[in-house]
Amino acid sequence: MPAALSALFALLAAVGNATGTVLQRVGARTVPHGDAFSFRLIRHLLHSPAWLGGIAVIVGAAACQALALNLGSLSLVQPILVTELPFTLLIASAYARRRLPAAGWAASVMVAAGLGLGLAAAAPSGGHSAVPAGMWALALLATGGAMTLCVLGALPRPRGPLRAALFSSASAIGYALTATLMTAATDVFERDGAGAFFTAWQFYGFVATGACALFLLASAMESGPLIASQPALTLGEALVSLALGMLVYGERVRTGWWLLPEGTGAVLVTWGVLILPRVDAKSPSKL
């Protein structure tokens, strides 16, 4: 039952993130070109009702994600958030009052089927809540360094797909680290109560990294097309989260012959994720 509830809250988080993404894309359309990764970007977005509405929805999605992480493992919850991409396309199509092409439905089914197959085969389990300080330092240095390299690679490049993909990759790493810190913070809340939760460094860590990841995602949306940024965000967050779950919390997935259905599921998810932004880019839209 806890695993089922965890999966349910993760799906609700994916729907909330998808809704927030659509609203953010509506708000990002008003940002002048060239304002990515600057304080001007923040000023423009804070004056956008659509973007602020997206933030409000994402806060609710973060609450669902926290509940999911409290009930289940990082290796279970974060891959389910891959469904955010097909949900985004469905919600964007409804907002623009256009029909989703057959390729979009096919890709959405591929993502759902691949995710179900992969998670059923992997059966994430185990893990611990006691993380040594040295392990936290290693995780923070590795993720922070990777994000910095992505940003430094993006800044000198002109507006376009590569710049968007680099900012989106940095955002994906930031969101994965946010989930990792959120897992630790929710463990503190469950074990020691609200007072300890609001004084734990992991609480301030996931708030800071979440805000940073959100800013980088806004920069990615302003820098280039969705077809460049969304696959890097979706797949990158899932992969980095799985790695952090195993590294930081000692979570395990099944190996041996189970790697065959796990690999098949991963291929289906990747294929669907790569198709969906192309469907969105080719379809007439108000976003």
CSV table of C-alpha atoms in Angstrom, one decimal:
chain,number,residue,atom,x,y,z
A,1,MET,CA,0.0,0.0,0.0
A,2,PRO,CA,2.7,2.6,0.8
A,3,ALA,CA,4.3,1.9,-2.6
A,4,ALA,CA,1.0,2.3,-4.4
A,5,LEU,CA,0.2,5.6,-2.6
A,6,SER,CA,3.7,6.8,-3.4
A,7,ALA,CA,3.2,6.1,-7.1
A,8,LEU,CA,-0.2,7.9,-6.9
A,9,PHE,CA,1.2,11.0,-5.4
A,10,ALA,CA,4.1,10.9,-7.9
A,11,LEU,CA,1.5,10.9,-10.7
A,12,LEU,CA,-0.3,13.8,-9.2
A,13,ALA,CA,3.1,15.6,-8.9
A,14,ALA,CA,3.7,14.9,-12.6
A,15,VAL,CA,0.3,16.3,-13.6
A,16,GLY,CA,0.9,19.4,-11.4
A,17,ASN,CA,4.4,19.9,-12.9
A,18,ALA,CA,2.9,19.5,-16.4
A,19,THR,CA,0.2,22.1,-15.7
A,20,GLY,CA,2.8,24.5,-14.2
A,21,THR,CA,5.1,24.0,-17.3
A,22,VAL,CA,2.3,25.0,-19.7
A,23,LEU,CA,1.6,28.1,-17.6
A,24,GLN,CA,5.3,28.9,-17.5
A,25,ARG,CA,5.6,28.6,-21.2
A,26,VAL,CA,2.7,31.0,-21.7
A,27,GLY,CA,4.5,33.4,-19.4
A,28,ALA,CA,7.9,32.9,-21.0
A,29,ARG,CA,6.5,34.0,-24.4
A,30,THR,CA,6.4,37.6,-23.1
A,31,VAL,CA,10.2,37.6,-22.2
A,32,PRO,CA,12.3,39.6,-24.7
A,33,HIS,CA,15.0,37.5,-26.5
A,34,GLY,CA,18.4,37.7,-24.8
A,35,ASP,CA,17.1,38.0,-21.2
A,36,ALA,CA,17.9,34.4,-20.3
A,37,PHE,CA,20.1,34.0,-17.2
A,38,SER,CA,19.7,37.6,-16.0
A,39,PHE,CA,17.8,39.5,-13.4
A,40,ARG,CA,15.7,41.0,-16.2
A,41,LEU,CA,14.3,37.5,-16.8
A,42,ILE,CA,13.1,37.4,-13.2
A,43,ARG,CA,11.6,40.9,-13.4
A,44,HIS,CA,9.6,40.0,-16.6
A,45,LEU,CA,8.4,36.7,-15.1
A,46,LEU,CA,7.2,38.2,-11.8
A,47,HIS,CA,4.9,40.5,-13.8
A,48,SER,CA,3.4,37.5,-15.7
A,49,PRO,CA,0.1,36.2,-14.1
A,50,ALA,CA,0.5,33.0,-16.1
A,51,TRP,CA,4.0,32.4,-14.8
A,52,LEU,CA,3.0,33.1,-11.2
A,53,GLY,CA,0.1,30.8,-11.6
A,54,GLY,CA,2.5,28.1,-12.8
A,55,ILE,CA,4.6,28.6,-9.7
A,56,ALA,CA,1.6,28.2,-7.5
A,57,VAL,CA,0.7,24.9,-9.2
A,58,ILE,CA,4.3,23.7,-9.0
A,59,VAL,CA,4.3,24.4,-5.2
A,60,GLY,CA,1.3,22.0,-4.9
A,61,ALA,CA,3.1,19.5,-7.1
A,62,ALA,CA,6.1,19.7,-4.8
A,63,ALA,CA,3.9,18.9,-1.8
A,64,CYS,CA,2.7,15.8,-3.7
A,65,GLN,CA,6.2,14.8,-4.5
A,66,ALA,CA,7.3,15.2,-0.9
A,67,LEU,CA,4.5,12.9,0.2
A,68,ALA,CA,5.5,10.4,-2.6
A,69,LEU,CA,9.1,10.5,-1.4
A,70,ASN,CA,8.0,10.0,2.2
A,71,LEU,CA,6.1,6.9,1.3
A,72,GLY,CA,8.4,5.4,-1.4
A,73,SER,CA,12.0,5.4,-2.6
A,74,LEU,CA,13.7,8.0,-4.7
A,75,SER,CA,14.2,5.3,-7.4
A,76,LEU,CA,10.5,4.7,-7.6
A,77,VAL,CA,9.2,8.2,-7.4
A,78,GLN,CA,11.5,10.1,-9.8
A,79,PRO,CA,11.1,7.9,-12.9
A,80,ILE,CA,7.3,8.2,-12.6
A,81,LEU,CA,7.8,12.0,-13.1
A,82,VAL,CA,8.9,11.2,-16.7
A,83,THR,CA,5.1,11.1,-17.4
A,84,GLU,CA,5.2,14.9,-16.9
A,85,LEU,CA,6.1,15.2,-20.6
A,86,PRO,CA,3.1,13.4,-22.1
A,87,PHE,CA,0.9,15.2,-19.6
A,88,THR,CA,2.4,18.5,-20.7
A,89,LEU,CA,1.6,17.8,-24.3
A,90,LEU,CA,-2.0,16.8,-23.5
A,91,ILE,CA,-2.6,19.9,-21.4
A,92,ALA,CA,-1.0,22.1,-23.9
A,93,SER,CA,-3.2,20.7,-26.7
A,94,ALA,CA,-6.3,21.3,-24.5
A,95,TYR,CA,-5.2,24.8,-23.8
A,96,ALA,CA,-4.6,25.6,-27.5
A,97,ARG,CA,-7.8,23.8,-28.4
A,98,ARG,CA,-6.1,21.5,-30.9
A,99,ARG,CA,-6.2,17.8,-31.3
A,100,LEU,CA,-3.2,15.7,-30.3
A,101,PRO,CA,-1.8,14.0,-33.4
A,102,ALA,CA,-1.7,10.2,-33.5
A,103,ALA,CA,2.1,10.3,-33.1
A,104,GLY,CA,1.6,12.1,-29.8
A,105,TRP,CA,-0.8,9.5,-28.5
A,106,ALA,CA,1.6,6.7,-29.7
A,107,ALA,CA,4.6,8.3,-28.0
A,108,SER,CA,2.6,8.8,-24.8
A,109,VAL,CA,1.6,5.1,-24.7
A,110,MET,CA,5.3,4.2,-25.3
A,111,VAL,CA,6.4,6.3,-22.3
A,112,ALA,CA,3.7,4.9,-20.0
A,113,ALA,CA,4.3,1.3,-21.1
A,114,GLY,CA,8.0,1.6,-20.9
A,115,LEU,CA,7.8,3.2,-17.5
A,116,GLY,CA,5.5,0.5,-16.2
A,117,LEU,CA,7.7,-2.3,-17.6
A,118,GLY,CA,10.9,-0.8,-16.3
A,119,LEU,CA,9.7,-0.1,-12.8
A,120,ALA,CA,8.0,-3.5,-12.5
A,121,ALA,CA,11.2,-5.2,-13.6
A,122,ALA,CA,13.5,-3.0,-11.5
A,123,ALA,CA,11.4,-3.2,-8.3
A,124,PRO,CA,13.3,-0.5,-6.5
A,125,SER,CA,13.9,-1.4,-2.8
A,126,GLY,CA,16.1,-1.0,0.2
A,127,GLY,CA,17.7,2.2,1.1
A,128,HIS,CA,18.5,3.9,4.4
A,129,SER,CA,17.9,7.4,5.9
A,130,ALA,CA,21.3,7.7,7.7
A,131,VAL,CA,23.6,9.5,5.2
A,132,PRO,CA,27.2,10.3,6.3
A,133,ALA,CA,28.3,13.9,6.0
A,134,GLY,CA,31.0,12.8,3.5
A,135,MET,CA,28.5,11.2,1.2
A,136,TRP,CA,26.4,14.4,1.2
A,137,ALA,CA,29.6,16.4,0.4
A,138,LEU,CA,30.3,14.1,-2.5
A,139,ALA,CA,26.8,14.4,-3.9
A,140,LEU,CA,26.7,18.2,-3.5
A,141,LEU,CA,30.1,18.6,-5.1
A,142,ALA,CA,29.3,16.3,-8.0
A,143,THR,CA,25.9,17.8,-8.8
A,144,GLY,CA,27.0,21.4,-8.2
A,145,GLY,CA,30.0,20.9,-10.4
A,146,ALA,CA,28.0,19.3,-13.2
A,147,MET,CA,25.4,22.1,-13.1
A,148,THR,CA,28.2,24.7,-13.2
A,149,LEU,CA,29.8,23.1,-16.3
A,150,CYS,CA,26.4,23.0,-18.1
A,151,VAL,CA,25.8,26.7,-17.3
A,152,LEU,CA,29.3,27.8,-18.3
A,153,GLY,CA,28.9,25.8,-21.6
A,154,ALA,CA,25.5,27.5,-22.3
A,155,LEU,CA,26.4,31.2,-21.5
A,156,PRO,CA,28.7,31.9,-24.4
A,157,ARG,CA,26.5,30.2,-27.0
A,158,PRO,CA,23.9,32.0,-29.1
A,159,ARG,CA,20.2,31.4,-28.6
A,160,GLY,CA,19.3,28.0,-30.0
A,161,PRO,CA,18.9,24.3,-29.3
A,162,LEU,CA,22.3,23.7,-27.8
A,163,ARG,CA,22.0,26.6,-25.4
A,164,ALA,CA,18.5,25.4,-24.4
A,165,ALA,CA,19.7,21.8,-23.9
A,166,LEU,CA,22.6,22.9,-21.7
A,167,PHE,CA,20.5,25.1,-19.5
A,168,SER,CA,17.9,22.3,-19.3
A,169,SER,CA,20.5,19.7,-18.4
A,170,ALA,CA,21.6,21.9,-15.5
A,171,SER,CA,18.0,22.3,-14.4
A,172,ALA,CA,17.5,18.5,-14.6
A,173,ILE,CA,20.5,17.9,-12.3
A,174,GLY,CA,19.2,20.6,-9.9
A,175,TYR,CA,15.7,19.0,-9.7
A,176,ALA,CA,17.2,15.6,-9.0
A,177,LEU,CA,19.3,17.1,-6.2
A,178,THR,CA,16.2,18.8,-4.9
A,179,ALA,CA,14.3,15.5,-4.7
A,180,THR,CA,17.3,13.9,-2.9
A,181,LEU,CA,17.4,16.6,-0.3
A,182,MET,CA,13.6,16.6,0.0
A,183,THR,CA,13.7,12.9,0.8
A,184,ALA,CA,16.1,13.6,3.7
A,185,ALA,CA,14.0,16.5,4.9
A,186,THR,CA,10.7,14.5,4.9
A,187,ASP,CA,12.5,11.7,6.8
A,188,VAL,CA,13.4,14.4,9.5
A,189,PHE,CA,9.8,15.6,9.6
A,190,GLU,CA,8.4,12.0,10.0
A,191,ARG,CA,11.0,11.2,12.7
A,192,ASP,CA,11.4,14.4,14.7
A,193,GLY,CA,8.4,16.6,13.7
A,194,ALA,CA,7.9,20.1,12.1
A,195,GLY,CA,10.4,21.9,14.4
A,196,ALA,CA,13.3,19.7,13.3
A,197,PHE,CA,12.1,19.8,9.7
A,198,PHE,CA,12.3,23.6,9.5
A,199,THR,CA,15.7,23.7,11.1
A,200,ALA,CA,17.3,20.9,9.1
A,201,TRP,CA,19.8,22.0,6.5
A,202,GLN,CA,18.3,19.7,3.9
A,203,PHE,CA,15.1,21.8,4.0
A,204,TYR,CA,16.9,25.0,3.1
A,205,GLY,CA,19.0,23.0,0.6
A,206,PHE,CA,16.0,21.7,-1.3
A,207,VAL,CA,14.3,25.1,-1.3
A,208,ALA,CA,17.5,26.7,-2.7
A,209,THR,CA,18.3,24.1,-5.3
A,210,GLY,CA,14.6,24.0,-6.4
A,211,ALA,CA,14.6,27.7,-6.9
A,212,CYS,CA,17.9,27.5,-8.8
A,213,ALA,CA,16.6,24.6,-11.0
A,214,LEU,CA,13.4,26.7,-11.7
A,215,PHE,CA,15.5,29.7,-12.8
A,216,LEU,CA,17.6,27.5,-15.1
A,217,LEU,CA,14.5,25.9,-16.6
A,218,ALA,CA,13.1,29.4,-17.3
A,219,SER,CA,16.4,30.3,-19.0
A,220,ALA,CA,16.2,27.1,-21.1
A,221,MET,CA,12.6,27.9,-22.2
A,222,GLU,CA,13.8,31.4,-23.3
A,223,SER,CA,16.9,30.2,-25.0
A,224,GLY,CA,15.5,27.7,-27.5
A,225,PRO,CA,12.7,25.3,-28.5
A,226,LEU,CA,11.0,22.7,-26.4
A,227,ILE,CA,12.3,20.0,-28.7
A,228,ALA,CA,15.8,20.8,-27.4
A,229,SER,CA,15.1,21.4,-23.7
A,230,GLN,CA,12.4,18.9,-22.7
A,231,PRO,CA,14.2,15.6,-23.4
A,232,ALA,CA,17.3,16.7,-21.5
A,233,LEU,CA,15.1,17.8,-18.6
A,234,THR,CA,12.9,14.7,-18.5
A,235,LEU,CA,15.5,12.0,-19.0
A,236,GLY,CA,18.3,13.8,-17.2
A,237,GLU,CA,16.2,14.2,-14.0
A,238,ALA,CA,15.2,10.6,-14.0
A,239,LEU,CA,18.7,9.2,-14.6
A,240,VAL,CA,20.5,11.6,-12.1
A,241,SER,CA,17.8,10.8,-9.5
A,242,LEU,CA,18.3,7.0,-9.9
A,243,ALA,CA,22.1,7.5,-9.5
A,244,LEU,CA,21.7,9.7,-6.4
A,245,GLY,CA,19.2,7.2,-4.9
A,246,MET,CA,21.8,4.5,-5.2
A,247,LEU,CA,24.8,6.6,-4.2
A,248,VAL,CA,23.3,8.5,-1.2
A,249,TYR,CA,20.6,6.2,0.1
A,250,GLY,CA,21.9,2.8,-1.0
A,251,GLU,CA,18.7,2.0,-2.9
A,252,ARG,CA,18.8,-1.2,-5.1
A,253,VAL,CA,17.2,-2.4,-8.3
A,254,ARG,CA,17.1,-6.0,-9.6
A,255,THR,CA,19.9,-7.1,-11.9
A,256,GLY,CA,20.6,-10.3,-13.8
A,257,TRP,CA,18.1,-11.3,-16.4
A,258,TRP,CA,15.8,-8.4,-15.1
A,259,LEU,CA,18.1,-6.1,-17.0
A,260,LEU,CA,16.5,-7.2,-20.2
A,261,PRO,CA,12.9,-5.9,-19.5
A,262,GLU,CA,14.5,-2.9,-17.6
A,263,GLY,CA,16.5,-2.0,-20.8
A,264,THR,CA,13.4,-2.5,-23.0
A,265,GLY,CA,11.4,-0.2,-20.8
A,266,ALA,CA,14.2,2.4,-20.8
A,267,VAL,CA,14.3,2.3,-24.6
A,268,LEU,CA,10.5,2.8,-24.9
A,269,VAL,CA,10.6,5.7,-22.5
A,270,THR,CA,13.6,7.3,-24.3
A,271,TRP,CA,12.0,6.8,-27.7
A,272,GLY,CA,8.7,8.3,-26.6
A,273,VAL,CA,10.4,11.3,-24.8
A,274,LEU,CA,12.4,12.1,-28.0
A,275,ILE,CA,9.2,11.9,-30.1
A,276,LEU,CA,6.9,14.0,-28.0
A,277,PRO,CA,8.7,17.4,-28.3
A,278,ARG,CA,8.8,16.9,-32.0
A,279,VAL,CA,5.1,16.4,-32.1
A,280,ASP,CA,4.6,19.5,-30.0
A,281,ALA,CA,7.0,21.5,-32.2
A,282,LYS,CA,5.2,20.5,-35.5
A,283,SER,CA,1.7,21.2,-34.2
A,284,PRO,CA,0.2,24.7,-34.4
A,285,SER,CA,0.0,26.1,-30.9
A,286,LYS,CA,-0.7,29.3,-28.9
A,287,LEU,CA,2.2,28.4,-26.6
